[in-house]
JSON list of C-alpha atoms in Angstrom, two decimals:
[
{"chain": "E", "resi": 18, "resn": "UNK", "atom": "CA", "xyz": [47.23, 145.52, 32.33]},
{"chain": "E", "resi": 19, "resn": "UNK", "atom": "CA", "xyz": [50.25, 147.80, 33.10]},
{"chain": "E", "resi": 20, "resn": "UNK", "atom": "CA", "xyz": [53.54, 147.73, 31.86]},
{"chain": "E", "resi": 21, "resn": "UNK", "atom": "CA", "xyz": [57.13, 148.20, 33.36]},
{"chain": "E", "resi": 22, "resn": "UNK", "atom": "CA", "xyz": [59.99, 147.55, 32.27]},
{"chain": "E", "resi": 23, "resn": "UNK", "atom": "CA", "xyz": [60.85, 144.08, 32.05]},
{"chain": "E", "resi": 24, "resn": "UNK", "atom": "CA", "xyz": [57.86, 143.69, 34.63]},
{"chain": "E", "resi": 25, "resn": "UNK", "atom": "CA", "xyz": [54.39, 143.13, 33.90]},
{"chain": "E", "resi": 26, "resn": "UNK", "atom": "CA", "xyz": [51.38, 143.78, 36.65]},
{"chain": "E", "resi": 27, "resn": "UNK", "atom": "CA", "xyz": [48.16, 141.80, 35.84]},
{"chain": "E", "resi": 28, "resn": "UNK", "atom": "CA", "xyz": [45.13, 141.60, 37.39]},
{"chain": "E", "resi": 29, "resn": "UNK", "atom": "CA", "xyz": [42.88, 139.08, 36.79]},
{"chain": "E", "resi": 30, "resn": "UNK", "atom": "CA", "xyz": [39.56, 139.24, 36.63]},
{"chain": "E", "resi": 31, "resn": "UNK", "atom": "CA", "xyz": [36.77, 138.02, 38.44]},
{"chain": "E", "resi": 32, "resn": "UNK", "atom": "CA", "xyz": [38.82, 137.55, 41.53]},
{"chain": "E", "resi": 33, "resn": "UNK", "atom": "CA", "xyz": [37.57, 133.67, 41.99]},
{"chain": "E", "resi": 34, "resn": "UNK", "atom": "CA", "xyz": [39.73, 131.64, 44.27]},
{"chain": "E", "resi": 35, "resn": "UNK", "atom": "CA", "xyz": [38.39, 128.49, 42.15]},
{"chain": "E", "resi": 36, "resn": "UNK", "atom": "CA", "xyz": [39.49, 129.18, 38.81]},
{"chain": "E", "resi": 37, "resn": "UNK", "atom": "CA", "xyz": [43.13, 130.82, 40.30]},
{"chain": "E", "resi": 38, "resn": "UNK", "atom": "CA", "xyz": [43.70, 127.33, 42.35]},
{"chain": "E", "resi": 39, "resn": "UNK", "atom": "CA", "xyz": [42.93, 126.12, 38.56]},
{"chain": "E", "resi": 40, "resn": "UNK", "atom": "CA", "xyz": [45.31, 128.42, 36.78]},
{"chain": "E", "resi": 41, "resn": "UNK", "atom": "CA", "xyz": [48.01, 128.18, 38.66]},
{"chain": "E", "resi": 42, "resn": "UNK", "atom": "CA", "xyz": [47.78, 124.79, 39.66]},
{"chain": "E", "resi": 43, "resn": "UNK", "atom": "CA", "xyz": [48.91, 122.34, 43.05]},
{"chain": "E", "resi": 44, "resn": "UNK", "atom": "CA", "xyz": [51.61, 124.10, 44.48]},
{"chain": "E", "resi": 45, "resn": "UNK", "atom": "CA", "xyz": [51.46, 126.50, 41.71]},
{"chain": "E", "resi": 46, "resn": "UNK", "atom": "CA", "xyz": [52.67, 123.24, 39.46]},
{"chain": "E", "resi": 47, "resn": "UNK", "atom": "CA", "xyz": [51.26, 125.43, 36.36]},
{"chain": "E", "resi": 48, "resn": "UNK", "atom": "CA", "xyz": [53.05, 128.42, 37.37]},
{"chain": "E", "resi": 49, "resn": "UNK", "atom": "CA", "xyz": [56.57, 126.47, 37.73]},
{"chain": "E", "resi": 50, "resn": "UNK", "atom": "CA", "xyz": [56.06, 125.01, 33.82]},
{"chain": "E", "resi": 51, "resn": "UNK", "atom": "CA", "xyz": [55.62, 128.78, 32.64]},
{"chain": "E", "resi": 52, "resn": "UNK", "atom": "CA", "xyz": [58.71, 129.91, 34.60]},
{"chain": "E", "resi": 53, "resn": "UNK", "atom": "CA", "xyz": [61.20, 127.46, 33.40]},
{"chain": "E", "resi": 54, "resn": "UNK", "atom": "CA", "xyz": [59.92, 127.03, 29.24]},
{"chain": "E", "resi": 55, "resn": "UNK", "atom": "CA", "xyz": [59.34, 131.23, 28.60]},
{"chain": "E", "resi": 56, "resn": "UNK", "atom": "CA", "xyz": [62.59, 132.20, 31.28]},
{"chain": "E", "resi": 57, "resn": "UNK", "atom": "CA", "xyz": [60.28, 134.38, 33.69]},
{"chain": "E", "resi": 58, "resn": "UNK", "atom": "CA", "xyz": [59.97, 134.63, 37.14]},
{"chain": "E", "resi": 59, "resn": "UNK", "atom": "CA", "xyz": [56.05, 134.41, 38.00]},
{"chain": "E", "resi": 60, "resn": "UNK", "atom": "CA", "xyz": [55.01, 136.05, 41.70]},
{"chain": "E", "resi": 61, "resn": "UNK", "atom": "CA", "xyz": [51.10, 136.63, 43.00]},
{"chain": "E", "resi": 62, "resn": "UNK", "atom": "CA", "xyz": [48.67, 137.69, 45.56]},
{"chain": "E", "resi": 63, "resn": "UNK", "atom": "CA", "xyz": [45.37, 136.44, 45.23]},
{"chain": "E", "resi": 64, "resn": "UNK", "atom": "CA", "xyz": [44.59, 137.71, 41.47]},
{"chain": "E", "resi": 65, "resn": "UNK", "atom": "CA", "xyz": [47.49, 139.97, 40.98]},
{"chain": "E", "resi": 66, "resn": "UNK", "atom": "CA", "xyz": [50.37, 138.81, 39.23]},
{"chain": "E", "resi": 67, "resn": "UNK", "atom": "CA", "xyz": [53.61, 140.18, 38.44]},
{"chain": "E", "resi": 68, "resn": "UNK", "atom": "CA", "xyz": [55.68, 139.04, 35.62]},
{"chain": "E", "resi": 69, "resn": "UNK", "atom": "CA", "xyz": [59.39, 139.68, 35.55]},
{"chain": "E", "resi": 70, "resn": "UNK", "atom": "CA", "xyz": [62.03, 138.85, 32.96]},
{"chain": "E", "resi": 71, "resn": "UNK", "atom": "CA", "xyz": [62.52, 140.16, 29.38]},
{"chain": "E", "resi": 72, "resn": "UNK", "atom": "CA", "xyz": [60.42, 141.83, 27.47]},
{"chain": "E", "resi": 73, "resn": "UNK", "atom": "CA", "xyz": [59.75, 139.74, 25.19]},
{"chain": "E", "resi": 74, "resn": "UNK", "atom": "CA", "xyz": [59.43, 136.71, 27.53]},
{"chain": "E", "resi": 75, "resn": "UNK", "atom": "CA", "xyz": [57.21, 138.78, 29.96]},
{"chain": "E", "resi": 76, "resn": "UNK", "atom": "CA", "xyz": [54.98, 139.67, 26.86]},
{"chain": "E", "resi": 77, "resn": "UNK", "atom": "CA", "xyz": [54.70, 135.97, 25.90]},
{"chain": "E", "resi": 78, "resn": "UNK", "atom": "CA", "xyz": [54.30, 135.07, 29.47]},
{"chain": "E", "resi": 79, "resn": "UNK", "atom": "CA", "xyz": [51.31, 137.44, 30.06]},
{"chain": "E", "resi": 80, "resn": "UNK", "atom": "CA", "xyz": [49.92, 136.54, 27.12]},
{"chain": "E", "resi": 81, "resn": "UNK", "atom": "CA", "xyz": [49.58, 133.10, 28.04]},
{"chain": "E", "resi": 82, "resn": "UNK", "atom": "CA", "xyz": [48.15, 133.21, 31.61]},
{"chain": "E", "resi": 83, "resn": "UNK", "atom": "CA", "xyz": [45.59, 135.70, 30.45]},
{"chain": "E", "resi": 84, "resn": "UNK", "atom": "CA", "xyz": [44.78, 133.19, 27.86]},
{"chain": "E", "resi": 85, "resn": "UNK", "atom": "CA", "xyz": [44.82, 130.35, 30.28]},
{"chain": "E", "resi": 86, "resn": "UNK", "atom": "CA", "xyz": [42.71, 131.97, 33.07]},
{"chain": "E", "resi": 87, "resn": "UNK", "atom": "CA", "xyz": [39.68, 132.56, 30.79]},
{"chain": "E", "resi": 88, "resn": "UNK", "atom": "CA", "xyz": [39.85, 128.50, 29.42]},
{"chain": "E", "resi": 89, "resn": "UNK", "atom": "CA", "xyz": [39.48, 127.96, 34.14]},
{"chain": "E", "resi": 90, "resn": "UNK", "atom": "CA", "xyz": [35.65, 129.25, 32.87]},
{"chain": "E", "resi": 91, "resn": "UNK", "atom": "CA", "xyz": [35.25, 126.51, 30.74]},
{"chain": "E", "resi": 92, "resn": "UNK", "atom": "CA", "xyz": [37.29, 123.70, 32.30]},
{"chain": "E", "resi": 93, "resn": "UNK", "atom": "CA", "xyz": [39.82, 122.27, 34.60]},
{"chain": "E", "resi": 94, "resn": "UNK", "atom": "CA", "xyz": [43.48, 122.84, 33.25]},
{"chain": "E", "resi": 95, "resn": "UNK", "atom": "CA", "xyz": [45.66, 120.00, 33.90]},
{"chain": "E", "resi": 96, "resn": "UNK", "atom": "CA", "xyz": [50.02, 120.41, 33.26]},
{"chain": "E", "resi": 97, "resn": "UNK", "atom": "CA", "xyz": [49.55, 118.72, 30.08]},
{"chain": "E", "resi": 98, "resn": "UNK", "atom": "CA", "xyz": [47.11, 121.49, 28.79]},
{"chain": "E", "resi": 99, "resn": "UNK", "atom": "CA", "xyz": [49.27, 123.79, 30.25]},
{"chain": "E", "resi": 100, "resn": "UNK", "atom": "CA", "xyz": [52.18, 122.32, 28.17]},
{"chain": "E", "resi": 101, "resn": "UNK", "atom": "CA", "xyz": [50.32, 122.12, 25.16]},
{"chain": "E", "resi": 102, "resn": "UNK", "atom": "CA", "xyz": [50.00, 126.02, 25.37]},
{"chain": "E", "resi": 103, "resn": "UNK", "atom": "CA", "xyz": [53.46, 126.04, 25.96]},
{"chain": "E", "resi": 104, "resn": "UNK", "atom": "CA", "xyz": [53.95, 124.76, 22.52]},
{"chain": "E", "resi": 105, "resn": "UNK", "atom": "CA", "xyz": [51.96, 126.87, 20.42]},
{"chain": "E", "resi": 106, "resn": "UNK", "atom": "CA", "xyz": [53.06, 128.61, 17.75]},
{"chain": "E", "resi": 107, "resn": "UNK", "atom": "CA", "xyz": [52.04, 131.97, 18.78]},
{"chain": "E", "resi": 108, "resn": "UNK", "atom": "CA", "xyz": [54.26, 131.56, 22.07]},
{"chain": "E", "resi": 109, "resn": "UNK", "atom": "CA", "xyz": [57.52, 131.02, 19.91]},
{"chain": "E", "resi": 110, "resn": "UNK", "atom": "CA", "xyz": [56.61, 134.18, 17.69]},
{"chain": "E", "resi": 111, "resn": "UNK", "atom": "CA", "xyz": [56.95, 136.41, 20.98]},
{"chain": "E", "resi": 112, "resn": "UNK", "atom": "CA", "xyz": [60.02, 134.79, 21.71]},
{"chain": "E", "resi": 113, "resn": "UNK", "atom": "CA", "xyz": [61.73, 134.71, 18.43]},
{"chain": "E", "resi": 114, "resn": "UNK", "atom": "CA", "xyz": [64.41, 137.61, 17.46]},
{"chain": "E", "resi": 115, "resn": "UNK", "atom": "CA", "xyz": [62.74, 138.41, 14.14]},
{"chain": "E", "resi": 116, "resn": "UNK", "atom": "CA", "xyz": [60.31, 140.79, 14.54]},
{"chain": "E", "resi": 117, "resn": "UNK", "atom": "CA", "xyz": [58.46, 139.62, 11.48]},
{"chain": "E", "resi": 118, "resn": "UNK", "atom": "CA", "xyz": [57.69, 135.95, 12.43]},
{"chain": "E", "resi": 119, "resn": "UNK", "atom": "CA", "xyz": [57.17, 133.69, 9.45]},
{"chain": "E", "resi": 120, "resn": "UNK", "atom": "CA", "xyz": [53.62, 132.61, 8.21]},
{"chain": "E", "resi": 121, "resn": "UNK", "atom": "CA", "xyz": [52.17, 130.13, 10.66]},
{"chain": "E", "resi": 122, "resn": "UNK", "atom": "CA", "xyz": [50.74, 127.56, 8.24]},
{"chain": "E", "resi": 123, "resn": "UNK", "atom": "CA", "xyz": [47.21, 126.35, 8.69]},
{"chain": "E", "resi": 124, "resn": "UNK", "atom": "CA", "xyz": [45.71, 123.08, 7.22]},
{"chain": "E", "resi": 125, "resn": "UNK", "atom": "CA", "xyz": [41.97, 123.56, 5.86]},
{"chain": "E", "resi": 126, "resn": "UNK", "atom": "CA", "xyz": [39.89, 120.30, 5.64]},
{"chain": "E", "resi": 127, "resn": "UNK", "atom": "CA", "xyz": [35.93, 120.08, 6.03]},
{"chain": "E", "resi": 128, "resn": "UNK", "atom": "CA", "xyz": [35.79, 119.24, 9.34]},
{"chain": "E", "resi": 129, "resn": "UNK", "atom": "CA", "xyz": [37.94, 122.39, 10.93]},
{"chain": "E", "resi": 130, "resn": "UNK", "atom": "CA", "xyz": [41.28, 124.04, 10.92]},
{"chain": "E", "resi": 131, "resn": "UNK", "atom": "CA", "xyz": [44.52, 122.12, 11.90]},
{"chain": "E", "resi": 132, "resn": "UNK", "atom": "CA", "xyz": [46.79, 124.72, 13.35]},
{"chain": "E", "resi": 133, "resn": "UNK", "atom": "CA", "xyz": [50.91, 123.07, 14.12]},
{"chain": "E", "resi": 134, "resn": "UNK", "atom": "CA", "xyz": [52.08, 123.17, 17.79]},
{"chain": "E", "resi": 135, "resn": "UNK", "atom": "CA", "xyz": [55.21, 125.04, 18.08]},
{"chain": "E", "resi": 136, "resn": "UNK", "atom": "CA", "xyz": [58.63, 125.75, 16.11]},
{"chain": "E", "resi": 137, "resn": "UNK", "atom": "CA", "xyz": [59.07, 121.87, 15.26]},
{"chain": "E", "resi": 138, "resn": "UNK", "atom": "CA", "xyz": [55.75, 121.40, 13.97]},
{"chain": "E", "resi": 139, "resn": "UNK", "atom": "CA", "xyz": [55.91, 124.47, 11.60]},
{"chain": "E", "resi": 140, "resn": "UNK", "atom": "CA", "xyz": [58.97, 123.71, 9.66]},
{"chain": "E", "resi": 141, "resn": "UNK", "atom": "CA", "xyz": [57.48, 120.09, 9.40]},
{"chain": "E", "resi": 142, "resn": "UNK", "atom": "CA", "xyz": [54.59, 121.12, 7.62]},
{"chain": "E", "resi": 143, "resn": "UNK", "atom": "CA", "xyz": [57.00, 124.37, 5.82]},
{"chain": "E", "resi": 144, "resn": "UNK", "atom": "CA", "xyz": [58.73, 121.28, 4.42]},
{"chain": "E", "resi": 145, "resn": "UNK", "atom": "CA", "xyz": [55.98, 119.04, 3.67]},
{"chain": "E", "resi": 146, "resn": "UNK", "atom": "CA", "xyz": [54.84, 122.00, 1.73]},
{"chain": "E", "resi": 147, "resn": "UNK", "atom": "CA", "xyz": [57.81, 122.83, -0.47]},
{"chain": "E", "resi": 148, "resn": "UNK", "atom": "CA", "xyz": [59.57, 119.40, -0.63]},
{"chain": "E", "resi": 149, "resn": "UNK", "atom": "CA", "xyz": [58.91, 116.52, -2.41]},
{"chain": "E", "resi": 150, "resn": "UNK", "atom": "CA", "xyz": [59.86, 113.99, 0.17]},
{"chain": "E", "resi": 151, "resn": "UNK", "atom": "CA", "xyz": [60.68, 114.85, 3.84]},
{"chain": "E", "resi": 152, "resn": "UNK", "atom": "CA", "xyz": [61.74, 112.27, 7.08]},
{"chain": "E", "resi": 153, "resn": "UNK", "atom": "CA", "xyz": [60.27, 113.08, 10.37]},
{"chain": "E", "resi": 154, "resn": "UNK", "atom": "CA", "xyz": [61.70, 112.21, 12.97]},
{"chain": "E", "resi": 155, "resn": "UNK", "atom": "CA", "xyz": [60.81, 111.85, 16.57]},
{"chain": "E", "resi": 156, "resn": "UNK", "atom": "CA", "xyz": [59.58, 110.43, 19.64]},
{"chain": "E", "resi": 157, "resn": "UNK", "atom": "CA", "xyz": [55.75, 108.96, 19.81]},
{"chain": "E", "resi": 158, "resn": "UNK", "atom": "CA", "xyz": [52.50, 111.78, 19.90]},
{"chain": "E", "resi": 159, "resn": "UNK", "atom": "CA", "xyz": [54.50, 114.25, 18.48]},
{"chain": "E", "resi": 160, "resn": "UNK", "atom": "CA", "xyz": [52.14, 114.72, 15.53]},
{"chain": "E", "resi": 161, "resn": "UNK", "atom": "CA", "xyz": [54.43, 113.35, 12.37]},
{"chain": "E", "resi": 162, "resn": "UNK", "atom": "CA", "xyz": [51.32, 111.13, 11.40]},
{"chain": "E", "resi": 163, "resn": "UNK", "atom": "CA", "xyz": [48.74, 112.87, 12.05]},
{"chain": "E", "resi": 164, "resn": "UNK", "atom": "CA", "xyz": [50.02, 116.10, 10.10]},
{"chain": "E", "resi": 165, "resn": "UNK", "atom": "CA", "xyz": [51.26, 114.06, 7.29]},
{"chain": "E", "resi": 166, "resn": "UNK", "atom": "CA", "xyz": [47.36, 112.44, 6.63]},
{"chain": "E", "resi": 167, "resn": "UNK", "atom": "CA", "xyz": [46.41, 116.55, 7.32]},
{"chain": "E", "resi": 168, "resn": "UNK", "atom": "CA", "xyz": [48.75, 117.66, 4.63]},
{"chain": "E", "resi": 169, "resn": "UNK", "atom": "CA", "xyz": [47.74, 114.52, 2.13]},
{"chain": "E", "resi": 170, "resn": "UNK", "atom": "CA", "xyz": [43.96, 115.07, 2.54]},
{"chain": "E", "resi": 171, "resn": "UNK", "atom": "CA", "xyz": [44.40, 118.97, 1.96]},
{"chain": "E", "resi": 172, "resn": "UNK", "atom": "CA", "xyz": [46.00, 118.19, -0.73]},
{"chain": "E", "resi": 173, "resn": "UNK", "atom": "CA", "xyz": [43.32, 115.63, -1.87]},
{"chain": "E", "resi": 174, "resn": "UNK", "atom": "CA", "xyz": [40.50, 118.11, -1.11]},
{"chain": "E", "resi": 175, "resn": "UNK", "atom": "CA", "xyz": [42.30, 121.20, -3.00]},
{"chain": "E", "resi": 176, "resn": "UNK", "atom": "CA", "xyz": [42.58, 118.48, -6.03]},
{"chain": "E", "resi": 177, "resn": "UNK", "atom": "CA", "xyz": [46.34, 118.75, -6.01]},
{"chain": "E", "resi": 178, "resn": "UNK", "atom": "CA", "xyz": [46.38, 115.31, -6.24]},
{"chain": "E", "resi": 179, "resn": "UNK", "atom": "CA", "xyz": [43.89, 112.45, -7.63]},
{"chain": "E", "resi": 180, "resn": "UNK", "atom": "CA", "xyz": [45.33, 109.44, -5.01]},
{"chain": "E", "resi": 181, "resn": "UNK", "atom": "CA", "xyz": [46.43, 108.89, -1.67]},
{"chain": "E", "resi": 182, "resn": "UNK", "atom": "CA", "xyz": [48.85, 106.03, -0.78]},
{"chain": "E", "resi": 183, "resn": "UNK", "atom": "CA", "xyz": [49.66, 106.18, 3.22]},
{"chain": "E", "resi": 184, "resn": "UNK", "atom": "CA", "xyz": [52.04, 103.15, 4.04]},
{"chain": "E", "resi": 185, "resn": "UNK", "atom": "CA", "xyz": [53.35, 102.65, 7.35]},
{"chain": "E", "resi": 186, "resn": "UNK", "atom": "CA", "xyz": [54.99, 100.01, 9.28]},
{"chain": "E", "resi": 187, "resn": "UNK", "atom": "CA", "xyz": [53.10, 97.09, 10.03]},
{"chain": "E", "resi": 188, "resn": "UNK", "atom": "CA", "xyz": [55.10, 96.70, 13.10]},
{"chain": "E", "resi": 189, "resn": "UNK", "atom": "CA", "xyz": [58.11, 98.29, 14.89]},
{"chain": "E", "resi": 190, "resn": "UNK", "atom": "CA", "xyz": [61.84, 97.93, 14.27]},
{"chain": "E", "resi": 191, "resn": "UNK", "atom": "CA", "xyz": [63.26, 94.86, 15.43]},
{"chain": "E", "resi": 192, "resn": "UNK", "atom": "CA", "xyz": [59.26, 92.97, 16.22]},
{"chain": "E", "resi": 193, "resn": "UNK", "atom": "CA", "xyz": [58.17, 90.02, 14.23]},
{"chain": "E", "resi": 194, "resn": "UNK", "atom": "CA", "xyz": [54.43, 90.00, 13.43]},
{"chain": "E", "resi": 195, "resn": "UNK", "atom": "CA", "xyz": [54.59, 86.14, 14.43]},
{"chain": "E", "resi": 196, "resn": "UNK", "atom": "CA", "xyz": [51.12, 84.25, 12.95]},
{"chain": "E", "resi": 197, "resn": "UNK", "atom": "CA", "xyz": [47.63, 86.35, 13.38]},
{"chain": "E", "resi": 198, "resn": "UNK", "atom": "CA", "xyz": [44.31, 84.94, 12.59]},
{"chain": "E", "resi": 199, "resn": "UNK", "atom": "CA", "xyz": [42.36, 86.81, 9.54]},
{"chain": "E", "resi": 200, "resn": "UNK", "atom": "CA", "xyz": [42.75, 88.24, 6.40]},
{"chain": "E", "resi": 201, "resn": "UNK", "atom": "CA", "xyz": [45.65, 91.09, 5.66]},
{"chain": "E", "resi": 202, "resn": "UNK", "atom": "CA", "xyz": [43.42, 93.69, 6.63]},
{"chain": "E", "resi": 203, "resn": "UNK", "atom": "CA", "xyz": [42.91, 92.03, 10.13]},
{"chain": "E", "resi": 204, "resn": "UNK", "atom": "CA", "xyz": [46.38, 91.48, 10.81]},
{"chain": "E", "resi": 205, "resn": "UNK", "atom": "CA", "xyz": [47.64, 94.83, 9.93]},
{"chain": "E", "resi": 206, "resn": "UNK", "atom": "CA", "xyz": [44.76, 97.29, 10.92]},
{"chain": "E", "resi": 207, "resn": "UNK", "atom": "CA", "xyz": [45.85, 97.64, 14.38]},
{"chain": "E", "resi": 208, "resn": "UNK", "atom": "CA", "xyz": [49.12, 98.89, 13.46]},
{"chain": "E", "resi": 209, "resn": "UNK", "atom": "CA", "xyz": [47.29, 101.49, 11.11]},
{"chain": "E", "resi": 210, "resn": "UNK", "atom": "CA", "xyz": [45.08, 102.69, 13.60]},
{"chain": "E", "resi": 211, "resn": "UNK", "atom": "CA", "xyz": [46.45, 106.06, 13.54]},
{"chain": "E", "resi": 212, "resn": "UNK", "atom": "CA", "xyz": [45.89, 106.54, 10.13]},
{"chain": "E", "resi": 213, "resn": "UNK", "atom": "CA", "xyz": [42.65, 105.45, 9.97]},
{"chain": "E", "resi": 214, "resn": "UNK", "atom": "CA", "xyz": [42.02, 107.51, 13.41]},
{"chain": "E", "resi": 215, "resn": "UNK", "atom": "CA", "xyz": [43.17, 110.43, 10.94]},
{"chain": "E", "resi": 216, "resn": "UNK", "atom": "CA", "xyz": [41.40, 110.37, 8.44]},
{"chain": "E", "resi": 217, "resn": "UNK", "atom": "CA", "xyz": [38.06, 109.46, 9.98]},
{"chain": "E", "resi": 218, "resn": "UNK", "atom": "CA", "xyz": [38.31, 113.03, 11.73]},
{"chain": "E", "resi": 219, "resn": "UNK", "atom": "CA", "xyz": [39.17, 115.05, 8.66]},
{"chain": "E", "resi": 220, "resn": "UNK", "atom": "CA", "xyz": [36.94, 113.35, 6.47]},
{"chain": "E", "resi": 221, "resn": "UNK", "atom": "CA", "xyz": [34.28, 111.66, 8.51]},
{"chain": "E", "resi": 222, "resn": "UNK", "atom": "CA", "xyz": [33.61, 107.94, 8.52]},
{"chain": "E", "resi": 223, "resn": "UNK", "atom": "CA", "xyz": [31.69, 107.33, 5.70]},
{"chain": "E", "resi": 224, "resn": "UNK", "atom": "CA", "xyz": [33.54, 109.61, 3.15]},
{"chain": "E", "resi": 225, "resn": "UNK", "atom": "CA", "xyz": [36.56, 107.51, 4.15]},
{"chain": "E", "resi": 226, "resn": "UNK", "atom": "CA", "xyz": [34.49, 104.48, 3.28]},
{"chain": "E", "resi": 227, "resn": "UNK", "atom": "CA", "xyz": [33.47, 105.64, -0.20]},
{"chain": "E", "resi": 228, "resn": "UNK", "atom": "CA", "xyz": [37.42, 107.12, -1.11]},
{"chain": "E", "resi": 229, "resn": "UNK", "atom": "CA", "xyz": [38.97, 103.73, -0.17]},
{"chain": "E", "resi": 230, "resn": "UNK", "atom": "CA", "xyz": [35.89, 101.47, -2.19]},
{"chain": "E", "resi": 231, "resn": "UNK", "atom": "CA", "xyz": [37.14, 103.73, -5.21]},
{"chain": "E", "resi": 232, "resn": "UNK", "atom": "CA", "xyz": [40.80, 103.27, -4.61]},
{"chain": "E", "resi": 233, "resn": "UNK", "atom": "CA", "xyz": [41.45, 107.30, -4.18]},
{"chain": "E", "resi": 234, "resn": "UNK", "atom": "CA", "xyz": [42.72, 106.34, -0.33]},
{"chain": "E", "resi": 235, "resn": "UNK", "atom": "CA", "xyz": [44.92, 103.54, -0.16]},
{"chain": "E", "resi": 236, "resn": "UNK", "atom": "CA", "xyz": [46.18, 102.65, 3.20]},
{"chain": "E", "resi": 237, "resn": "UNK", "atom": "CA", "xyz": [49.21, 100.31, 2.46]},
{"chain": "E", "resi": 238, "resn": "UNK", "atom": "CA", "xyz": [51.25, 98.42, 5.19]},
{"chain": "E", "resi": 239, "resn": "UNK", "atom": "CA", "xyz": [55.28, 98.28, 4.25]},
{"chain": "E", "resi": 240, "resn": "UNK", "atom": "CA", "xyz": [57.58, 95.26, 4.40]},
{"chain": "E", "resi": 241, "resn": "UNK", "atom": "CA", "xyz": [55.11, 92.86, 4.90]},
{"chain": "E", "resi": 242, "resn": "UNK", "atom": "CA", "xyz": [54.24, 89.09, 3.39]}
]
């Protein structure tokens, strides 16, 4: 890997015409996302790329498709992986003006480490972590649920706290429930999916089980009768 000024030469090894058609993409559909989120311009010949733009952004940018070719080993990349890696945290860092990039927080649980996806998911958790209360706000599969349960059961594990309440709405703004057969738990559950889905891959199924028979989880639907 060479470097010029504002340029960046890369050659990517092995030379397999597979896993490039897999990096960069149909009609280099990969390549395109790269260009317009880190500001590059992104130009190759069989497995040499050059990289042209700031330096920062050509740092950031090289970074990433070196990172991205050696995943085409492993498996097939599709744009929404490709976006994904757009988002991490890591990416931002190169990008940012400080020089010293803050802490990227991690969240420890048994079952692995839960790393936030870029800028917005960083201060989230930042705030989660020094403030009392906190809104989230944003579209859905963003992550606001799933890092809350993340940051409550670290907390629960680190024995911060002794109880977990996680309420949500039972339905959307503006829906009526209308009449459901079953018990409270059967009409509600399916809006709390994603908190159960949470917690059963921090904790595991049956420690979920055992924490909500002793009350220490308490999954609680709002404004409903």
């Amino acid at each position: 890997m060479s470097k010029h000024p504002n340029s960046l030469q890369i050659n990517l090894e092995p030379a397999n015409n597979e896993r490039l058609a897999n990096l960069c993409g149909q009609f280099d559909e990969h390549l395109r996302l790269m260009e317009r989120r880190l500001g590059v311009e992104i130009a190759y010949r069989g497995n040499q790329f050059e990289i042209i733009g700031s330096e920062r952004q050509v740092m950031a940018a090289g970074r990433l498709l070196t990172s991205l070719f050696e995943g085409t080993a492993r498996e097939f990349l599709s744009p929404d992986q490709v976006h994904l890696a757009l988002q991490d945290a890591s990416i931002d860092d190169l990008l940012a003006n400080d020089p010293e990039p803050e802490r990227v927080i991690e969240i420890r649980t048994r079952h692995g480490v839960i790393r936030p996806r870029g800028a917005n998911q960083q201060t989230y958790l930042r705030n989660v972590e020094t403030h009392d209360i906190n809104f989230g706000i944003g579209p859905a599969g963003t992550g606001k649920t799933y890092l809350a349960v993340a940051s409550a059961v670290a907390a629960l594990e680190r024995e911060e706290v002794r109880r977990l309440i996680l309420a949500r709405p039972a339905v959307e703004a503006g829906e009526k429930l209308g009449f459901l057969p079953g018990d409270l738990a059967q009409k509600v559950d399916p809006y709390l999916r994603p908190l159960y889905d949470a917690l059963y891959e921090m904790l595991g199924f049956e420690r979920v089980a055992k924490l909500m028979e002793r009350n220490v989880i308490e999954v609680a639907p709002l404004a409903y009768m």
